[in-house]
Amino acid sequence: MDEKKSLEILSTIALTEVQQARIKAVGKSIRLTVSGGKDISELPKENWEKVEVLFCTGKQLPSREQAPALKWIQISLAGVDKAFNFPIAADPGIVITTASGTMVSQMGEYLLMALLMLGHKMPETIALQREKKWGNNASKSLQPKELRGSTVGIVGYGSIGRELARLLYPLGVQVLDAKRDVMHVEDRGYTPPGLGDPLGNYFHRLYPIEGLKGMLKDCDSVVLCLPLTPETKYLFNAEMFDAMKPGAFLVNVSRGDLMDENALVQAVKSGKVGGAVLDVFSQEPLPPESPLWTLPEVIITPHTSGASTHLLDDAVDLFIENLKRYQEGLPLHNVVDVSHGY
């Protein structure tokens, strides 16, 4: 990039002075404006006229008329489905990149915790505690299903699924995986060093999404790590729950609309699904009238699996890495394929 020409960057995310200084330090040509949490419609026209790069959450995007010079949108979150609500996301002159890979550490820990809590009967144990009852550790209801020797199916093998596989592998778990493109087992996205499964070494068998039912029948636990696209919406319906191994556990940290919540309720009540940890829902906050609240086999968390005190710092790290690549004309990390929806 020509150093004489200024690179206009707008962040609609509030950034600390340290974060701003780090971004500006990437090159002398960088001019960074931070609007910090304002509604995009409230920003003056002059804020947009020369903006070439936008750093944002992806929940609001400008129109092409607002941002005629915009070329690259870096989203600070892993999910991109909300960005497709805005026409500019499909503009061939725009490159969109996500923050996929920046939350693998905390989400990997969350998923490991979820599987351990389900397997070691924490919902049942906590219920006994609330009733001040001392359970019988020999009873069937409290007998654990240990991770070692079990089979965990990971649906979607992006950065989060790969980190879970890395954590499970040394525990003696058989990891099965279903993904869209089975011809490429390597991770082509961004992952911090030492995390994830960049070469595809930590799964035992790989299935195409079309063969998902065949995988589910062998899984003691199933973890949903898929992006939400028109093809994956309500992928887990009554038919899919019926294909699961009886009593298997389910964990969802991706998007609530990956599954039919009413079908899940029935599957839990019937015992087809032995328990679930859910962090995402079709409607958030989860309405008080949802039957999911009252199912004793279900643990509900308020979309916190990716939460971290260093979440924004990690997103800025990736943005800076991509910004250096952008200035050098190199391929960016986590470029969204509009045709695939992620």
Tab-separated table of C-alpha atoms in Angstrom:
chain	number	residue	atom	x	y	z
A	1	MET	CA	0.000	0.000	0.000
A	2	ASP	CA	1.213	3.515	-0.780
A	3	GLU	CA	2.412	4.977	2.549
A	4	LYS	CA	1.618	8.491	1.308
A	5	LYS	CA	-2.064	7.679	1.085
A	6	SER	CA	-3.824	7.593	4.436
A	7	LEU	CA	-5.688	4.444	5.409
A	8	GLU	CA	-8.964	5.515	6.988
A	9	ILE	CA	-10.233	3.087	9.637
A	10	LEU	CA	-13.476	3.443	11.566
A	11	SER	CA	-14.184	1.419	14.687
A	12	THR	CA	-17.775	1.346	15.868
A	13	ILE	CA	-16.495	-0.580	18.895
A	14	ALA	CA	-15.244	1.396	21.893
A	15	LEU	CA	-11.491	0.857	22.164
A	16	THR	CA	-9.108	1.665	24.985
A	17	GLU	CA	-6.268	4.113	24.387
A	18	VAL	CA	-3.825	1.204	24.458
A	19	GLN	CA	-5.820	-0.716	21.834
A	20	GLN	CA	-6.051	2.375	19.644
A	21	ALA	CA	-2.313	2.990	19.944
A	22	ARG	CA	-1.563	-0.593	18.944
A	23	ILE	CA	-3.704	-0.287	15.814
A	24	LYS	CA	-2.158	3.057	14.840
A	25	ALA	CA	1.335	1.622	15.345
A	26	VAL	CA	0.821	-0.781	12.442
A	27	GLY	CA	1.651	2.006	9.959
A	28	LYS	CA	2.188	5.735	9.715
A	29	SER	CA	-0.558	6.027	7.109
A	30	ILE	CA	-3.281	4.808	9.482
A	31	ARG	CA	-5.955	7.231	10.578
A	32	LEU	CA	-8.254	5.658	13.153
A	33	THR	CA	-11.618	7.066	14.193
A	34	VAL	CA	-13.490	5.465	17.087
A	35	SER	CA	-17.205	6.087	17.327
A	36	GLY	CA	-17.523	3.781	20.311
A	37	GLY	CA	-20.891	2.086	20.453
A	38	LYS	CA	-22.965	4.690	18.641
A	39	ASP	CA	-25.765	3.590	16.371
A	40	ILE	CA	-24.453	3.651	12.794
A	41	SER	CA	-27.376	5.820	11.706
A	42	GLU	CA	-26.247	8.498	14.174
A	43	LEU	CA	-22.777	8.874	12.681
A	44	PRO	CA	-22.255	11.990	10.549
A	45	LYS	CA	-21.845	11.549	6.810
A	46	GLU	CA	-18.272	12.846	6.933
A	47	ASN	CA	-17.337	9.946	9.244
A	48	TRP	CA	-17.990	7.508	6.397
A	49	GLU	CA	-16.856	9.239	3.219
A	50	LYS	CA	-13.232	8.050	3.228
A	51	VAL	CA	-13.500	4.973	5.424
A	52	GLU	CA	-11.719	2.031	3.806
A	53	VAL	CA	-11.700	-0.362	6.770
A	54	LEU	CA	-14.471	-0.943	9.317
A	55	PHE	CA	-13.923	-2.695	12.660
A	56	CYS	CA	-17.305	-3.635	14.132
A	57	THR	CA	-19.452	-6.366	15.692
A	58	GLY	CA	-21.304	-7.047	12.450
A	59	LYS	CA	-24.674	-6.445	14.095
A	60	GLN	CA	-24.935	-3.135	12.227
A	61	LEU	CA	-23.439	-2.320	8.848
A	62	PRO	CA	-23.653	0.808	6.708
A	63	SER	CA	-25.157	1.005	3.263
A	64	ARG	CA	-22.871	1.285	0.253
A	65	GLU	CA	-24.149	4.856	-0.171
A	66	GLN	CA	-23.007	5.702	3.360
A	67	ALA	CA	-19.566	4.153	2.902
A	68	PRO	CA	-18.571	4.524	-0.778
A	69	ALA	CA	-14.849	3.868	-0.123
A	70	LEU	CA	-15.294	0.846	2.153
A	71	LYS	CA	-13.284	-2.223	1.090
A	72	TRP	CA	-12.854	-4.395	4.174
A	73	ILE	CA	-15.017	-5.160	7.206
A	74	GLN	CA	-13.352	-6.891	10.163
A	75	ILE	CA	-15.999	-8.319	12.480
A	76	SER	CA	-14.990	-8.686	16.126
A	77	LEU	CA	-17.107	-11.828	16.630
A	78	ALA	CA	-16.930	-15.323	15.164
A	79	GLY	CA	-20.530	-15.445	13.912
A	80	VAL	CA	-21.364	-13.599	10.727
A	81	ASP	CA	-25.028	-14.524	10.190
A	82	LYS	CA	-26.350	-11.158	11.449
A	83	ALA	CA	-24.150	-9.280	8.971
A	84	PHE	CA	-26.039	-10.879	6.083
A	85	ASN	CA	-29.086	-8.875	7.090
A	86	PHE	CA	-27.389	-5.903	5.409
A	87	PRO	CA	-27.052	-5.653	1.589
A	88	ILE	CA	-23.463	-4.402	1.736
A	89	ALA	CA	-22.355	-7.827	3.026
A	90	ALA	CA	-23.042	-9.254	-0.440
A	91	ASP	CA	-21.247	-6.431	-2.260
A	92	PRO	CA	-18.460	-8.026	-4.379
A	93	GLY	CA	-16.276	-5.018	-3.629
A	94	ILE	CA	-16.292	-5.799	0.102
A	95	VAL	CA	-14.130	-8.333	1.919
A	96	ILE	CA	-15.512	-9.499	5.275
A	97	THR	CA	-13.371	-11.235	7.864
A	98	THR	CA	-14.479	-12.670	11.186
A	99	ALA	CA	-12.828	-13.152	14.568
A	100	SER	CA	-13.107	-16.919	14.328
A	101	GLY	CA	-10.372	-18.521	16.381
A	102	THR	CA	-10.033	-15.754	18.958
A	103	MET	CA	-12.393	-17.434	21.447
A	104	VAL	CA	-11.118	-20.996	21.236
A	105	SER	CA	-9.453	-21.047	24.661
A	106	GLN	CA	-12.472	-20.090	26.772
A	107	MET	CA	-14.952	-21.977	24.603
A	108	GLY	CA	-12.843	-25.117	24.674
A	109	GLU	CA	-12.827	-24.952	28.485
A	110	TYR	CA	-16.584	-24.345	28.546
A	111	LEU	CA	-17.248	-27.374	26.348
A	112	LEU	CA	-14.993	-29.607	28.419
A	113	MET	CA	-16.777	-28.379	31.567
A	114	ALA	CA	-20.183	-29.041	29.975
A	115	LEU	CA	-19.318	-32.617	29.033
A	116	LEU	CA	-17.884	-33.313	32.491
A	117	MET	CA	-20.914	-31.816	34.250
A	118	LEU	CA	-23.320	-33.931	32.218
A	119	GLY	CA	-21.272	-37.083	32.566
A	120	HIS	CA	-20.781	-36.683	36.305
A	121	LYS	CA	-24.473	-35.964	36.893
A	122	MET	CA	-24.108	-32.399	38.127
A	123	PRO	CA	-27.726	-31.441	37.291
A	124	GLU	CA	-28.973	-34.290	39.486
A	125	THR	CA	-26.425	-33.546	42.216
A	126	ILE	CA	-27.257	-29.840	42.342
A	127	ALA	CA	-30.974	-30.681	42.530
A	128	LEU	CA	-30.273	-32.870	45.584
A	129	GLN	CA	-28.241	-30.084	47.174
A	130	ARG	CA	-31.106	-27.620	46.787
A	131	GLU	CA	-33.428	-30.114	48.476
A	132	LYS	CA	-30.816	-30.760	51.206
A	133	LYS	CA	-30.798	-34.441	50.352
A	134	TRP	CA	-27.821	-36.773	50.594
A	135	GLY	CA	-27.913	-38.909	47.470
A	136	ASN	CA	-26.923	-42.542	47.304
A	137	ASN	CA	-23.675	-42.722	45.348
A	138	ALA	CA	-24.520	-46.261	44.318
A	139	SER	CA	-27.812	-45.224	42.752
A	140	LYS	CA	-28.198	-45.389	38.999
A	141	SER	CA	-29.158	-41.710	38.824
A	142	LEU	CA	-25.760	-40.626	40.159
A	143	GLN	CA	-23.521	-43.146	38.408
A	144	PRO	CA	-21.197	-41.178	36.125
A	145	LYS	CA	-20.580	-41.646	32.441
A	146	GLU	CA	-16.876	-41.027	32.243
A	147	LEU	CA	-15.298	-39.218	29.324
A	148	ARG	CA	-12.488	-41.754	29.069
A	149	GLY	CA	-13.590	-44.477	26.696
A	150	SER	CA	-16.607	-42.512	25.497
A	151	THR	CA	-17.333	-41.234	21.994
A	152	VAL	CA	-17.897	-37.527	21.412
A	153	GLY	CA	-19.282	-36.314	18.100
A	154	ILE	CA	-18.354	-32.775	17.069
A	155	VAL	CA	-20.691	-31.325	14.460
A	156	GLY	CA	-18.637	-28.737	12.615
A	157	TYR	CA	-14.853	-28.749	12.783
A	158	GLY	CA	-13.892	-25.106	12.847
A	159	SER	CA	-11.641	-23.481	15.425
A	160	ILE	CA	-13.873	-24.273	18.423
A	161	GLY	CA	-14.490	-27.903	17.510
A	162	ARG	CA	-10.786	-28.380	16.890
A	163	GLU	CA	-9.858	-26.970	20.293
A	164	LEU	CA	-12.330	-29.307	21.995
A	165	ALA	CA	-10.838	-32.246	20.094
A	166	ARG	CA	-7.356	-31.225	21.257
A	167	LEU	CA	-8.533	-31.188	24.878
A	168	LEU	CA	-10.383	-34.511	24.593
A	169	TYR	CA	-7.698	-36.456	22.767
A	170	PRO	CA	-5.357	-37.074	25.753
A	171	LEU	CA	-8.333	-38.060	27.919
A	172	GLY	CA	-8.862	-41.234	25.930
A	173	VAL	CA	-11.992	-40.028	24.154
A	174	GLN	CA	-12.871	-41.223	20.666
A	175	VAL	CA	-13.585	-38.074	18.678
A	176	LEU	CA	-15.842	-38.241	15.626
A	177	ASP	CA	-16.407	-35.212	13.457
A	178	ALA	CA	-18.860	-34.117	10.797
A	179	LYS	CA	-17.980	-31.213	8.526
A	180	ARG	CA	-19.029	-29.786	5.199
A	181	ASP	CA	-15.719	-30.181	3.365
A	182	VAL	CA	-14.160	-33.536	4.237
A	183	MET	CA	-11.476	-33.148	1.561
A	184	HIS	CA	-9.647	-30.527	3.637
A	185	VAL	CA	-8.825	-31.671	7.164
A	186	GLU	CA	-6.392	-28.829	7.868
A	187	ASP	CA	-7.532	-25.626	9.534
A	188	ARG	CA	-7.362	-22.758	7.078
A	189	GLY	CA	-8.589	-20.144	9.558
A	190	TYR	CA	-6.951	-18.199	12.364
A	191	THR	CA	-6.034	-19.950	15.607
A	192	PRO	CA	-3.664	-18.725	18.340
A	193	PRO	CA	-0.413	-20.718	18.502
A	194	GLY	CA	-0.609	-23.960	20.469
A	195	LEU	CA	-4.396	-24.228	20.334
A	196	GLY	CA	-6.811	-26.115	18.124
A	197	ASP	CA	-6.028	-28.820	15.587
A	198	PRO	CA	-4.392	-27.069	12.623
A	199	LEU	CA	-3.389	-30.288	10.834
A	200	GLY	CA	-6.427	-32.418	11.669
A	201	ASN	CA	-4.658	-34.827	14.029
A	202	TYR	CA	-7.171	-35.092	16.856
A	203	PHE	CA	-10.206	-36.851	15.422
A	204	HIS	CA	-10.632	-40.578	14.806
A	205	ARG	CA	-13.239	-40.545	12.033
A	206	LEU	CA	-14.547	-37.860	9.729
A	207	TYR	CA	-18.051	-37.737	8.253
A	208	PRO	CA	-19.648	-35.479	5.654
A	209	ILE	CA	-22.664	-33.572	6.953
A	210	GLU	CA	-24.782	-35.804	4.724
A	211	GLY	CA	-23.613	-38.767	6.815
A	212	LEU	CA	-24.368	-37.096	10.156
A	213	LYS	CA	-27.068	-39.573	11.210
A	214	GLY	CA	-24.627	-42.419	10.802
A	215	MET	CA	-22.223	-40.666	13.165
A	216	LEU	CA	-24.824	-39.756	15.783
A	217	LYS	CA	-25.819	-43.355	16.510
A	218	ASP	CA	-22.314	-44.001	17.889
A	219	CYS	CA	-21.937	-40.849	20.008
A	220	ASP	CA	-22.280	-40.712	23.787
A	221	SER	CA	-22.188	-36.914	23.542
A	222	VAL	CA	-22.821	-34.516	20.658
A	223	VAL	CA	-21.432	-30.978	20.475
A	224	LEU	CA	-22.776	-28.419	17.983
A	225	CYS	CA	-20.102	-26.101	16.576
A	226	LEU	CA	-21.679	-25.309	13.204
A	227	PRO	CA	-22.215	-21.836	11.749
A	228	LEU	CA	-25.824	-20.847	11.135
A	229	THR	CA	-26.673	-20.871	7.438
A	230	PRO	CA	-29.878	-21.603	5.497
A	231	GLU	CA	-28.637	-25.207	5.181
A	232	THR	CA	-27.956	-25.678	8.911
A	233	LYS	CA	-31.015	-23.901	10.302
A	234	TYR	CA	-33.028	-26.408	12.360
A	235	LEU	CA	-30.628	-29.145	11.278
A	236	PHE	CA	-31.236	-30.794	14.628
A	237	ASN	CA	-34.932	-31.593	14.447
A	238	ALA	CA	-36.989	-34.515	15.766
A	239	GLU	CA	-35.600	-36.809	13.071
A	240	MET	CA	-32.022	-35.954	13.989
A	241	PHE	CA	-32.635	-36.338	17.735
A	242	ASP	CA	-34.176	-39.722	17.003
A	243	ALA	CA	-30.981	-40.724	15.200
A	244	MET	CA	-28.909	-40.079	18.330
A	245	LYS	CA	-27.762	-42.867	20.609
A	246	PRO	CA	-30.404	-43.284	23.361
A	247	GLY	CA	-29.477	-41.201	26.412
A	248	ALA	CA	-26.702	-39.287	24.655
A	249	PHE	CA	-25.834	-35.784	25.827
A	250	LEU	CA	-26.107	-32.619	23.725
A	251	VAL	CA	-24.162	-29.354	23.994
A	252	ASN	CA	-24.845	-26.289	21.828
A	253	VAL	CA	-22.574	-23.228	21.798
A	254	SER	CA	-23.131	-22.116	18.199
A	255	ARG	CA	-26.574	-20.702	17.402
A	256	GLY	CA	-29.964	-21.523	18.885
A	257	ASP	CA	-31.563	-21.859	15.466
A	258	LEU	CA	-29.414	-24.879	14.667
A	259	MET	CA	-32.021	-26.932	16.490
A	260	ASP	CA	-35.761	-27.187	16.919
A	261	GLU	CA	-36.147	-26.371	20.614
A	262	ASN	CA	-39.603	-27.948	20.861
A	263	ALA	CA	-38.237	-31.178	19.408
A	264	LEU	CA	-35.370	-31.052	21.903
A	265	VAL	CA	-37.798	-30.676	24.811
A	266	GLN	CA	-39.643	-33.793	23.700
A	267	ALA	CA	-36.381	-35.681	23.166
A	268	VAL	CA	-35.225	-34.843	26.704
A	269	LYS	CA	-38.591	-35.724	28.245
A	270	SER	CA	-38.607	-39.078	26.472
A	271	GLY	CA	-35.037	-39.842	27.546
A	272	LYS	CA	-33.815	-39.959	23.943
A	273	VAL	CA	-31.478	-37.103	24.894
A	274	GLY	CA	-30.068	-37.811	28.350
A	275	GLY	CA	-29.166	-34.232	29.168
A	276	ALA	CA	-28.089	-30.980	27.568
A	277	VAL	CA	-26.016	-27.876	28.165
A	278	LEU	CA	-27.349	-24.966	26.121
A	279	ASP	CA	-25.645	-21.580	25.763
A	280	VAL	CA	-27.557	-20.284	22.744
A	281	PHE	CA	-31.251	-20.078	21.909
A	282	SER	CA	-33.595	-19.110	19.104
A	283	GLN	CA	-34.761	-16.167	21.193
A	284	GLU	CA	-32.372	-14.440	23.579
A	285	PRO	CA	-32.891	-13.820	26.411
A	286	LEU	CA	-34.668	-17.162	26.688
A	287	PRO	CA	-38.323	-16.340	27.507
A	288	PRO	CA	-39.488	-17.285	31.032
A	289	GLU	CA	-42.239	-19.460	29.551
A	290	SER	CA	-39.777	-21.695	27.699
A	291	PRO	CA	-40.083	-25.296	28.941
A	292	LEU	CA	-36.290	-25.589	28.710
A	293	TRP	CA	-36.016	-23.719	32.023
A	294	THR	CA	-37.810	-26.429	33.953
A	295	LEU	CA	-36.194	-29.550	32.521
A	296	PRO	CA	-33.988	-30.946	35.312
A	297	GLU	CA	-31.664	-32.586	32.782
A	298	VAL	CA	-30.860	-29.272	31.077
A	299	ILE	CA	-28.243	-26.699	32.100
A	300	ILE	CA	-28.826	-23.205	30.713
A	301	THR	CA	-26.164	-20.506	30.448
A	302	PRO	CA	-26.853	-16.990	29.057
A	303	HIS	CA	-24.635	-17.042	25.936
A	304	THR	CA	-21.463	-16.868	28.019
A	305	SER	CA	-19.350	-19.663	26.537
A	306	GLY	CA	-17.195	-17.151	24.645
A	307	ALA	CA	-17.015	-14.572	27.424
A	308	SER	CA	-13.582	-13.485	28.605
A	309	THR	CA	-11.916	-10.478	30.196
A	310	HIS	CA	-9.508	-10.441	27.241
A	311	LEU	CA	-12.131	-10.951	24.513
A	312	LEU	CA	-11.688	-7.556	22.845
A	313	ASP	CA	-7.897	-7.675	23.197
A	314	ASP	CA	-7.902	-10.994	21.343
A	315	ALA	CA	-10.103	-9.549	18.586
A	316	VAL	CA	-7.753	-6.557	18.298
A	317	ASP	CA	-4.790	-8.958	18.042
A	318	LEU	CA	-6.410	-10.611	15.041
A	319	PHE	CA	-7.404	-7.259	13.526
A	320	ILE	CA	-3.796	-6.048	13.784
A	321	GLU	CA	-2.503	-9.241	12.186
A	322	ASN	CA	-4.998	-8.822	9.347
A	323	LEU	CA	-4.227	-5.106	9.074
A	324	LYS	CA	-0.547	-5.881	8.494
A	325	ARG	CA	-1.545	-8.398	5.833
A	326	TYR	CA	-3.915	-5.892	4.238
A	327	GLN	CA	-1.157	-3.290	3.927
A	328	GLU	CA	1.219	-5.867	2.458
A	329	GLY	CA	-1.345	-7.218	0.001
A	330	LEU	CA	-1.369	-10.685	1.625
A	331	PRO	CA	-4.449	-12.932	2.053
A	332	LEU	CA	-6.440	-12.089	5.167
A	333	HIS	CA	-7.359	-14.542	7.906
A	334	ASN	CA	-10.997	-15.712	8.154
A	335	VAL	CA	-12.356	-14.325	4.906
A	336	VAL	CA	-16.099	-14.984	4.669
A	337	ASP	CA	-17.292	-17.011	1.701
A	338	VAL	CA	-20.608	-15.347	0.910
A	339	SER	CA	-21.768	-18.369	-1.087
A	340	HIS	CA	-21.408	-20.578	1.977
A	341	GLY	CA	-22.717	-18.011	4.464
A	342	TYR	CA	-19.662	-18.027	6.760
